[in-house]
Amino acid sequence: MKKTIYILSSLFLTLALQGQIIPQPTPAAPPTIKIGKSNNFVLKNGLKVMVVENHKLPRVAYRLSLDNMPYAEGDKKGVADITGMLIGSGTTKTSKDAFNEEIDFLGANINFDSNGASGSGLSKYSGRILELMADGALNTVFTAEEFDKIKAKLLEGIKTQEKSVTAVAGRVEDVLAFGVNHPSGEFLSAETINKVTLMDAVANYKTNFVPGNAYLVVVGDVNTKDVKKMVEKLFGSWAKGIAPQVTYPDPKNVQQTQIDFVDMPNAVQSEIAVVNTINLKITDKQYFAAILANQILGGGGEGRLFLNLREKHGWTYGAYSNVGFGKYVEKFRSSTSVRNAVTDSSVVEILSELKKIRTELVSADDLKNAKAKYIGNFVMQIQKPATVARYALNTETQNLPADFYENYIKNINAVTVEDIKSVANRFFLADNIRIVVVGKGSEVAPALEKLKIPMFYFDKYGTAIEKPVFKKDMPAGVTIKSVLDNYIVAIGGEKAVKAVKTISMVGSTVIPQAPSPLTFTSKADAKGKLNVELAMGTMSIMKQVVNETSAYVLQQGQRKNFEGAELAEMKNSAILFEELLLAKKDGVTLTGIETINGKDTYAIKDGKTTLYYDVTSGLKLADSKTMDQGGKSITQVTNFGDYREVKGVKVPFNIIQNVGFELDIKIADVKINEGVTDADFK
């Protein structure tokens, strides 16, 4: 097979600075802020209703929120997810299809989840939108058919995330920070989802989808009196109930700073998160200092982490920090994604920035800019009715003082540089932090170990393990030629391989947010010509062509021709079976044995490309290519699997490429020496 099927030539990453810096108001005379008030009432069943009238636009928005305490689901983790996905999937009054058709007809949006529901649209349809939302939330019919569809969808989602370094990093981080038995630490798995029954979902709904801690927020071109009549009619029969009040011990931070490492041999870069748990309520006296300290450290493109790791060193596309706050225990974290070679250096720089903000006073300008950011955003947001509604809800659910938001700017301006240092020492820990790193152990673990920070190893689910063996000894007699010869034999032998003049593949894949699967087509011949295309129906999304003299990519109607080194690289990628030539090529090296997708492979390096061949079967399992983009070095990995024989030659029927997400291509049909003409490469 050709070295790599290049589906996308680059990743499009947009980094946007949040908000707009505006001049800081003079502390002695802060602007007077008047927060619009909501009109509140309570139903007999306990449902609290907040109405914010705004008649500037003929629109209305509803949000039903259940302010229940978080709870762990144990070995049936996924019950709440399934319940939320079932809500609104057909009611006792309306079928699912009829329900959705009417929503479309009204031009409305109505959504449901395990924590409530939302709806929005034109105010002239306000009554019907609320009626549909109430019907879906309170009269759902839980059917086995929908239940089975939802379980299958969740299981497929878990499967696609299995190789996602980002997904694994997030899961392990929460498991280690909170504990697997804590609501914030447990995670979905195929095992837990398969244990959930339809009756479990029904029981979860009856227990937790109750009005005792529920809030209905109404915003827009409505009249409070009319809303009250509608709400009493539609929600008055909602049976009383309060969800269980479950408490959990607060998770403890580690007794000493440590690196918690997860080996992901397929990782093209390392995910780093420096984490400790905190308990910061909005009513805390140091709340305002905490959010400003976080803004200075890593709140955006102007944060110290970003300026250090991206602007100064060029190691990453972004580096940020986040301070969690609310009613329950949250996390403080500093995070980034970096290439393997600078993983250890990035850890050192993150720790350096944390130490600096804890031990040195920030500059007056840094604090002034952070305040300006928050005040600017606050002033802009306060003009929006939805913001008024959110503040009213926060005041109720977070037990805030009635004048909390009226005093917001005053409290921001009251923070001093000494306050920043104090709060950093309280919440940004130095001696009790987890440095969670998920990456390719063979390339990053040795350098991390040299940092002399205690290092522990975990699997992809946060379970402690012994230190993995990242590189194994090469057996005697193994050479580049022997590895490549074994591959040729494994796929059918030299005679059968050399008899292949053309290969045509047709398959499908899905991409995030796409309304339907994409068709994948690949055609190649032994003369070094290649045509790869992704299409949605009859519409081409991307087409890439290589012929004897040129190469180009056609995307969204725009054509880019490749020249020079890019053209040479594209032509090199169009070779059907590079293994027939690779052993004679200068500069090719056998670098050792590496684990790919749980299997030992021989790694052969050819310039910026590394190819991985299964030690046991001889088949090629993956290749990785390092490329420069936007001044940054990125690595693209393609995995090959599900080999099947076609006319005496084994061909991969599953191709998974990392293009910022996992592009999982499932091949449906392969033709050898038919279905390809010269016209395909024009």
XYZ file of C-alpha atoms in Angstrom:
682
model
C 0.000 0.000 0.000
C 1.044 3.595 -0.543
C 2.862 5.195 2.363
C 0.034 7.340 3.645
C -3.368 8.444 2.456
C -3.258 12.160 3.141
C -6.878 13.122 3.706
C -6.262 16.637 4.967
C -3.029 18.516 4.456
C -3.359 20.674 7.531
C -5.325 21.289 10.678
C -7.222 24.543 10.870
C -6.939 25.833 14.415
C -8.272 29.281 15.322
C -7.228 30.882 18.536
C -9.326 33.863 19.551
C -8.639 36.242 22.374
C -11.662 36.482 24.612
C -13.404 39.791 25.006
C -12.069 43.268 24.351
C -9.799 45.291 26.598
C -11.390 48.584 27.514
C -9.991 51.293 29.728
C -10.317 50.548 33.428
C -12.774 52.860 35.210
C -11.219 55.148 37.779
C -11.365 53.231 41.083
C -12.615 56.280 42.948
C -15.666 56.610 40.751
C -16.763 53.226 39.347
C -19.770 53.274 37.004
C -23.126 52.697 38.591
C -24.594 49.390 37.526
C -28.285 48.696 37.757
C -29.241 45.103 37.244
C -32.658 44.455 35.768
C -34.870 42.495 38.104
C -36.807 39.348 37.398
C -40.426 38.787 38.351
C -40.547 35.686 40.505
C -43.233 33.306 41.700
C -43.395 29.742 43.025
C -45.828 26.955 42.178
C -47.323 24.752 44.878
C -45.130 21.839 43.767
C -41.986 23.890 44.450
C -41.108 24.981 40.890
C -39.571 28.456 41.075
C -40.247 30.700 38.085
C -38.275 33.795 37.061
C -39.509 36.074 34.294
C -37.362 38.771 32.689
C -39.439 40.871 30.328
C -37.698 42.447 27.351
C -39.737 43.786 24.472
C -36.949 45.012 22.185
C -37.087 41.892 20.020
C -40.052 39.579 19.300
C -38.354 36.543 20.794
C -38.645 34.381 23.881
C -36.375 31.854 25.575
C -37.140 29.305 28.276
C -34.744 27.313 30.426
C -35.833 24.675 32.931
C -32.950 23.862 35.318
C -32.863 21.163 37.982
C -30.521 22.297 40.733
C -30.036 18.801 42.130
C -26.963 17.643 43.992
C -24.540 15.622 41.832
C -24.617 11.889 42.438
C -22.470 8.910 41.516
C -23.988 6.165 39.375
C -21.514 3.410 40.192
C -21.417 0.364 37.932
C -24.329 1.786 35.919
C -22.657 5.045 34.977
C -24.591 6.291 31.985
C -28.084 6.126 33.458
C -28.362 9.921 33.589
C -26.972 10.318 30.060
C -29.439 7.807 28.656
C -32.305 9.330 30.625
C -31.510 12.781 29.300
C -31.351 11.519 25.725
C -34.690 9.731 26.120
C -36.512 12.792 27.444
C -38.456 14.438 24.637
C -38.220 11.420 22.300
C -41.972 11.162 21.911
C -44.700 11.856 24.478
C -48.055 10.478 25.535
C -49.629 13.143 23.298
C -47.293 13.358 20.306
C -45.003 11.004 18.419
C -41.316 11.848 18.142
C -41.554 12.644 14.432
C -44.655 14.826 14.806
C -43.051 16.617 17.765
C -39.904 17.437 15.783
C -41.865 18.433 12.697
C -43.863 21.007 14.638
C -40.688 22.442 16.170
C -39.271 22.869 12.669
C -42.514 24.435 11.447
C -42.393 27.003 14.253
C -38.737 27.753 13.570
C -38.075 27.020 17.234
C -35.340 25.224 19.176
C -36.291 22.808 21.958
C -33.779 20.574 23.715
C -33.810 18.235 26.692
C -31.253 16.724 29.032
C -31.162 15.039 32.422
C -30.863 18.438 34.130
C -33.817 20.139 32.452
C -34.930 21.544 29.118
C -34.693 24.661 26.974
C -36.755 26.275 24.255
C -36.609 29.436 22.182
C -38.284 31.072 19.207
C -40.522 33.909 18.093
C -42.670 35.381 20.859
C -45.839 34.983 18.787
C -45.358 31.236 19.283
C -44.313 31.569 22.942
C -47.309 29.682 24.284
C -46.931 26.745 21.932
C -43.155 26.546 22.431
C -43.618 26.350 26.203
C -46.395 23.809 25.744
C -44.182 21.574 23.607
C -41.273 21.938 26.022
C -43.463 21.035 28.989
C -44.979 18.094 27.119
C -41.564 16.707 26.218
C -40.187 17.194 29.721
C -43.138 15.857 31.697
C -44.864 13.351 29.408
C -42.022 11.423 27.788
C -42.743 7.884 26.655
C -39.726 5.696 27.394
C -39.610 3.097 24.614
C -37.289 0.125 24.197
C -36.651 1.131 20.584
C -35.294 4.583 21.496
C -33.431 3.139 24.469
C -31.579 0.645 22.243
C -30.694 3.366 19.707
C -29.283 5.618 22.422
C -27.213 2.847 24.000
C -25.774 1.948 20.603
C -24.881 5.591 19.962
C -23.126 5.941 23.329
C -21.209 2.705 22.815
C -20.066 3.852 19.382
C -18.939 7.150 20.881
C -16.867 5.346 23.504
C -15.293 3.182 20.822
C -14.274 6.181 18.723
C -12.675 7.854 21.763
C -10.623 4.810 22.700
C -7.574 6.099 20.855
C -8.205 9.777 21.558
C -5.355 11.127 23.653
C -7.440 14.156 24.638
C -10.355 11.992 25.814
C -8.066 9.695 27.806
C -6.287 12.671 29.369
C -9.561 14.227 30.531
C -10.818 10.952 31.956
C -7.641 10.110 33.868
C -7.307 13.665 35.175
C -10.771 13.520 36.762
C -10.310 9.990 38.095
C -7.078 10.974 39.841
C -8.297 14.368 41.062
C -11.686 13.271 42.429
C -11.613 9.491 42.724
C -13.513 7.005 40.588
C -16.376 6.798 43.106
C -16.993 10.554 43.133
C -19.593 12.095 40.775
C -16.864 14.182 39.118
C -14.463 11.249 38.824
C -16.523 8.367 37.467
C -16.672 7.849 33.711
C -18.694 6.160 31.013
C -17.537 2.791 29.752
C -18.986 0.064 27.572
C -19.245 -2.114 30.679
C -21.305 0.392 32.690
C -23.558 1.348 29.778
C -24.330 -2.277 28.985
C -25.555 -2.753 32.553
C -28.157 0.017 32.247
C -31.717 -1.140 31.557
C -34.751 0.766 30.348
C -36.255 0.466 33.822
C -33.118 2.054 35.283
C -33.696 5.089 33.065
C -37.371 5.284 34.028
C -36.473 5.051 37.732
C -33.799 7.731 37.336
C -36.305 10.046 35.687
C -38.935 9.544 38.384
C -36.387 10.063 41.158
C -34.458 13.045 39.846
C -36.635 14.857 37.302
C -38.767 16.523 39.966
C -39.709 20.160 40.726
C -38.425 20.473 44.291
C -35.143 22.113 43.221
C -36.267 23.217 39.767
C -36.153 26.702 38.257
C -37.931 27.876 35.118
C -36.343 31.019 33.661
C -38.310 32.945 31.031
C -36.669 35.736 29.041
C -38.037 37.891 26.248
C -41.068 39.553 24.732
C -43.648 38.191 27.179
C -46.013 39.398 29.859
C -45.450 38.053 33.360
C -49.152 37.606 34.051
C -49.604 35.609 30.861
C -46.550 33.531 31.628
C -47.845 32.741 35.096
C -51.126 31.452 33.696
C -49.331 29.261 31.159
C -46.831 27.902 33.673
C -49.518 27.060 36.217
C -51.491 25.264 33.513
C -48.564 23.337 32.037
C -46.429 22.649 35.123
C -48.962 22.783 37.947
C -49.672 19.048 37.711
C -45.971 18.143 37.941
C -45.934 15.890 41.002
C -44.081 17.186 44.047
C -40.696 15.740 44.763
C -37.165 16.494 45.878
C -34.190 14.617 44.468
C -32.061 12.676 46.970
C -29.575 14.770 48.916
C -26.361 12.801 48.521
C -23.050 13.995 49.916
C -19.518 12.772 49.301
C -16.250 13.301 51.160
C -14.202 16.096 49.618
C -11.392 14.674 47.472
C -7.909 15.160 48.860
C -4.919 16.527 47.009
C -1.730 14.464 46.900
C 0.711 14.819 49.792
C 3.566 15.686 47.446
C 3.807 17.004 43.922
C 4.030 14.162 41.451
C 3.912 13.347 37.750
C 1.102 10.954 36.837
C 1.912 9.492 33.443
C -0.248 7.594 30.966
C 1.465 5.960 28.011
C -0.374 6.422 24.697
C 1.941 5.071 21.982
C -0.270 6.598 19.277
C 0.029 10.102 20.776
C 1.312 12.679 18.318
C 1.751 15.211 21.123
C 1.556 15.276 24.910
C -1.435 16.464 26.909
C -0.287 18.214 30.106
C -2.499 19.300 33.000
C -1.205 20.585 36.338
C -4.122 20.039 38.704
C -5.284 20.440 42.285
C -8.793 20.441 43.716
C -10.248 23.543 45.370
C -13.407 24.603 47.131
C -14.153 28.130 45.928
C -17.679 29.432 46.321
C -18.832 32.636 44.642
C -19.579 34.015 48.101
C -15.967 33.508 49.174
C -14.269 36.788 50.116
C -11.385 35.877 47.817
C -13.539 34.967 44.817
C -12.778 38.155 42.884
C -9.064 37.920 43.580
C -9.095 34.279 42.455
C -10.667 34.947 39.058
C -8.294 37.866 38.454
C -5.263 35.783 39.453
C -6.368 33.093 37.009
C -6.822 35.709 34.280
C -3.259 36.925 34.784
C -1.834 33.404 34.860
C -3.664 31.795 31.972
C -7.057 33.321 31.262
C -6.450 33.874 27.558
C -3.995 34.939 24.891
C -2.626 37.636 27.204
C -2.043 35.198 30.078
C 1.446 34.359 31.260
C 1.194 30.689 30.276
C 0.218 31.600 26.715
C 2.914 34.253 26.413
C 5.521 31.836 27.733
C 4.768 28.533 25.998
C 3.377 29.877 22.725
C 4.735 33.353 22.117
C 8.165 32.999 23.691
C 8.972 29.364 22.974
C 6.622 28.381 20.144
C 5.898 25.003 21.705
C 2.121 24.971 21.440
C -0.952 26.548 19.908
C -2.143 27.630 23.355
C -1.647 27.297 27.098
C -4.300 28.245 29.636
C -5.447 27.927 33.219
C -8.883 27.630 34.729
C -10.134 28.100 38.280
C -13.347 26.223 39.058
C -15.905 27.673 41.442
C -19.415 26.928 42.624
C -21.334 24.962 45.208
C -19.133 21.871 45.072
C -15.466 20.940 44.932
C -13.855 21.932 41.628
C -10.383 21.982 40.059
C -7.704 24.511 39.410
C -5.732 23.463 36.351
C -3.043 24.755 34.031
C -2.950 22.915 30.726
C -1.464 22.708 27.259
C -0.762 20.315 24.381
C 2.831 20.209 23.123
C 5.006 18.185 20.802
C 6.838 15.274 22.376
C 10.314 16.795 22.290
C 9.372 19.681 24.603
C 7.071 17.886 27.060
C 9.516 18.036 29.958
C 10.476 21.646 29.195
C 6.799 22.643 29.123
C 6.232 21.101 32.547
C 9.188 23.088 33.883
C 7.819 26.356 32.456
C 4.296 25.792 33.807
C 5.718 25.117 37.277
C 7.883 28.210 36.936
C 4.880 30.419 36.170
C 2.947 28.943 39.094
C 5.869 29.614 41.421
C 6.274 33.159 40.130
C 2.654 34.195 40.731
C 2.792 32.643 44.210
C 6.056 34.245 45.309
C 6.188 37.584 43.462
C 3.734 40.450 43.347
C 2.177 40.865 39.922
C 2.719 44.218 38.262
C 0.174 46.997 38.569
C -0.286 46.872 34.782
C -1.012 43.135 34.812
C -3.674 43.609 37.448
C -5.072 46.677 35.700
C -5.435 44.750 32.420
C -7.055 41.783 34.140
C -9.577 44.068 35.828
C -10.284 45.819 32.535
C -10.977 42.467 30.889
C -13.536 41.443 33.511
C -15.155 44.851 33.808
C -15.380 45.192 30.030
C -17.045 41.819 29.651
C -19.342 42.496 32.581
C -20.515 45.843 31.199
C -21.157 44.348 27.759
C -22.994 41.305 29.076
C -25.173 43.156 31.567
C -27.108 44.739 28.693
C -28.452 41.344 27.621
C -31.747 40.059 29.072
C -30.342 36.523 29.163
C -27.562 37.771 31.426
C -30.076 39.325 33.810
C -31.895 35.994 33.949
C -28.664 34.086 34.560
C -27.677 36.453 37.366
C -31.092 36.052 38.954
C -30.714 32.268 38.812
C -27.188 32.426 40.234
C -28.400 34.617 43.097
C -30.942 31.951 44.032
C -28.891 28.790 43.497
C -25.557 30.119 44.827
C -27.071 31.949 47.825
C -25.601 35.271 46.713
C -26.316 38.606 48.411
C -29.099 40.518 46.683
C -26.638 43.256 45.665
C -23.858 40.887 44.486
C -23.918 42.008 40.861
C -24.568 45.671 41.667
C -21.287 45.574 43.610
C -19.422 43.469 41.026
C -17.255 46.269 39.575
C -16.545 47.714 43.005
C -15.352 44.315 44.241
C -13.193 43.792 41.149
C -11.553 47.183 41.592
C -10.913 46.522 45.297
C -8.490 43.647 44.545
C -4.835 44.494 45.181
C -1.590 42.944 43.985
C -1.140 41.573 47.507
C -4.557 39.886 47.205
C -3.419 38.187 44.001
C -0.368 36.723 45.700
C -2.426 35.611 48.703
C -5.108 33.888 46.654
C -2.513 32.228 44.404
C -0.954 30.657 47.487
C -4.356 29.462 48.629
C -5.658 27.952 45.396
C -2.662 27.468 43.064
C -0.834 24.825 45.054
C 2.893 24.190 44.820
C 3.587 21.082 46.907
C 0.356 19.121 46.459
C -0.260 19.085 42.711
C -0.701 16.387 40.131
C 1.130 16.857 36.863
C -0.940 14.638 34.596
C 0.854 13.849 31.347
C -0.603 11.652 28.621
C 1.760 10.980 25.756
C 4.075 8.627 23.942
C 6.145 7.085 26.710
C 9.056 5.979 24.566
C 9.683 9.590 23.547
C 8.736 11.651 26.611
C 9.008 9.514 29.764
C 12.842 9.410 30.022
C 13.085 13.220 29.950
C 10.258 13.578 32.488
C 12.022 11.182 34.839
C 15.091 13.432 34.778
C 13.064 16.254 36.362
C 13.478 14.413 39.690
C 9.773 14.718 40.478
C 8.187 11.504 41.842
C 6.627 9.776 38.837
C 3.791 7.274 38.838
C 2.208 5.347 35.982
C -1.445 4.730 35.179
C -3.454 3.020 32.481
C -6.068 4.742 30.298
C -8.664 4.442 33.064
C -6.634 5.920 35.903
C -5.624 2.608 37.501
C -2.098 2.530 38.934
C 0.303 0.210 37.080
C 3.960 -0.674 37.080
C 6.239 1.360 34.851
C 5.681 0.154 31.264
C 8.496 -1.090 29.078
C 8.580 1.634 26.442
C 11.281 0.192 24.182
C 12.191 -3.457 23.858
C 15.458 -5.021 22.757
C 15.732 -5.752 19.052
C 16.035 -9.485 18.279
C 19.259 -10.549 16.592
C 19.161 -10.609 12.806
C 16.317 -8.127 12.346
C 17.123 -5.586 9.639
C 15.260 -3.023 7.581
C 15.233 -5.466 4.675
C 13.899 -8.346 6.776
C 11.076 -6.207 8.177
C 10.072 -4.962 4.722
C 10.375 -8.434 3.185
C 8.139 -9.854 5.931
C 5.555 -7.183 5.154
C 5.532 -8.047 1.457
C 5.150 -11.721 2.312
C 2.385 -10.946 4.829
C 0.250 -9.126 2.266
C 0.629 -11.768 -0.450
C 4.190 -12.055 -1.671
C 6.393 -10.129 -4.105
C 4.878 -11.643 -7.251
C 1.302 -10.772 -6.245
C 2.280 -7.276 -5.079
C 4.187 -6.439 -8.263
C 1.186 -7.597 -10.289
C -0.928 -4.795 -8.768
C -1.193 -1.973 -11.297
C -4.128 -0.042 -9.818
C -6.134 0.016 -6.597
C -9.586 1.564 -6.178
C -11.182 2.000 -2.733
C -14.633 3.214 -1.729
C -15.715 3.695 1.866
C -17.324 6.088 4.319
C -16.524 8.108 7.402
C -18.084 10.684 9.688
C -16.803 14.029 10.903
C -18.035 16.150 13.837
C -21.140 18.252 13.146
C -21.606 16.746 9.680
C -25.301 15.977 9.036
C -24.509 12.696 7.269
C -21.592 10.327 6.611
C -19.009 11.252 3.989
C -18.041 9.087 1.052
C -14.350 8.291 0.800
C -12.858 7.392 -2.587
C -9.236 6.582 -3.370
C -7.717 5.608 -6.712
C -4.024 4.972 -7.297
C -1.787 3.318 -9.875
C 1.721 1.913 -10.027
C 2.926 4.922 -12.043
C 2.669 7.159 -8.956
C -0.721 8.710 -9.600
C -3.280 9.257 -6.842
C -6.814 10.629 -6.481
C -8.371 10.920 -2.995
C -11.756 12.514 -2.421
C -14.181 13.106 0.436
C -17.744 13.933 -0.589
C -21.114 14.507 1.016
C -23.621 13.135 -1.434
C -22.826 14.748 -4.779
C -20.898 17.614 -3.174
C -17.113 17.269 -3.031
C -15.652 18.340 0.306
C -12.013 17.775 -0.557
C -10.193 16.327 -3.542
C -6.476 15.660 -3.817
C -4.804 14.618 -7.061
C -1.254 13.576 -7.951
C -0.222 12.758 -11.533
C 3.041 12.420 -13.482
C 3.797 16.143 -13.587
C 1.719 17.919 -10.946
C -0.307 17.712 -7.759
C -3.106 19.803 -6.315
C -5.809 19.893 -3.670
C -9.318 21.212 -4.348
C -11.264 22.277 -1.270
C -14.431 24.398 -1.053
C -13.958 25.436 -4.670
C -10.401 26.652 -4.073
C -7.513 24.950 -5.825
C -3.992 24.849 -4.474
C -1.173 23.596 -6.697
C 1.873 21.998 -5.069
C 5.347 22.950 -6.179
C 8.937 22.268 -5.218
C 9.443 20.240 -2.066
C 5.687 19.949 -1.495
C 5.206 18.489 -4.952
C 8.027 16.006 -4.402
C 6.492 14.961 -1.087
C 3.064 14.512 -2.643
C 4.486 12.392 -5.457
C 6.382 10.316 -2.926
C 3.140 9.670 -1.021
C 1.461 8.312 -4.158
C 3.669 5.216 -4.417
C 1.546 2.056 -4.167
C 3.969 -0.142 -2.185
C 6.949 1.862 -0.972
C 8.245 -1.237 0.815
C 9.498 -2.538 -2.562
C 11.901 0.426 -2.747
C 12.496 1.509 0.835
C 15.349 -0.861 1.705
C 17.508 0.651 -1.060
C 16.803 4.251 -0.067
C 19.481 6.283 1.716
C 18.845 7.569 5.238
C 16.270 4.941 6.213
C 16.807 3.538 9.727
C 15.334 0.834 11.945
C 14.814 2.691 15.226
C 13.585 -0.133 17.460
C 10.444 -1.824 18.766
C 7.492 0.365 19.740
C 3.989 -0.450 20.916
C 1.206 0.640 18.573
C -2.395 -0.009 19.557
C -1.290 -2.640 22.051
C 0.978 -4.514 19.640
C 4.769 -4.564 19.321
C 5.968 -3.091 16.031
C 9.257 -2.513 14.262
C 9.654 1.222 13.645
C 11.350 2.245 10.401
C 12.168 5.926 9.985
C 12.270 7.504 6.536
C 12.996 11.213 6.875
C 9.999 12.792 8.616
C 7.918 9.616 8.306
C 7.981 6.579 10.594
C 6.342 3.309 9.575
C 5.294 0.631 12.074
C 5.193 -3.090 11.210
C 3.650 -5.721 13.471
C 6.404 -7.904 14.977
C 4.152 -10.975 14.800
C 2.100 -10.625 11.608
C 4.446 -8.415 9.605
C 1.565 -6.158 8.556
C 1.917 -2.378 8.609
C -0.173 -1.061 11.499
C 0.520 2.662 11.239
C 2.644 5.470 9.934
C 3.353 8.905 11.355
C 4.506 11.994 9.522
C 5.943 15.149 11.065
C 5.230 18.376 9.193
C 5.541 22.102 9.671
C 2.405 24.191 9.743
C 2.107 27.818 10.683
C 5.590 27.750 12.158
C 4.658 24.810 14.400
C 5.687 21.187 14.147
C 2.770 18.727 14.081
C 2.598 14.973 13.623
C -0.119 13.178 11.710
C -0.733 9.492 12.441
C -2.559 7.021 10.190
C -3.561 3.585 11.513
C -4.250 0.586 9.266
C -6.376 -2.389 10.255
C -8.909 -5.026 9.205
C -6.697 -6.430 6.446
C -8.610 -8.506 3.880
C -7.425 -10.365 0.798
C -8.366 -8.949 -2.603
C -7.032 -10.825 -5.662
C -4.239 -12.372 -3.634
C -3.141 -9.160 -1.881
C -4.152 -8.102 1.633
C -5.507 -4.558 1.850
C -6.528 -2.566 4.984
C -10.293 -2.067 5.114
C -10.042 0.311 8.072
C -7.961 3.495 7.935
C -7.952 5.846 10.917
C -6.232 9.183 10.545
C -5.639 11.813 13.196
C -6.554 15.211 11.727
C -7.332 16.999 14.968
C -9.920 14.294 15.574
C -10.064 10.612 14.638
C -11.156 10.265 11.001
C -12.293 6.636 10.976
C -12.611 5.448 7.373
C -14.368 2.129 6.846
C -13.714 0.686 3.384
C -16.661 -1.060 1.760
C -15.164 -2.092 -1.579
C -11.668 -2.558 -3.007
C -10.871 -3.305 -6.642
C -7.438 -4.281 -7.921
C -6.491 -3.753 -11.559
C -9.930 -2.465 -12.496
C -12.028 0.669 -12.100
C -9.119 3.120 -12.595
C -8.268 5.111 -15.731
C -5.866 7.936 -16.588
C -8.828 10.311 -16.620
C -9.125 9.898 -12.837
C -5.910 11.857 -12.336
C -6.589 14.960 -14.431
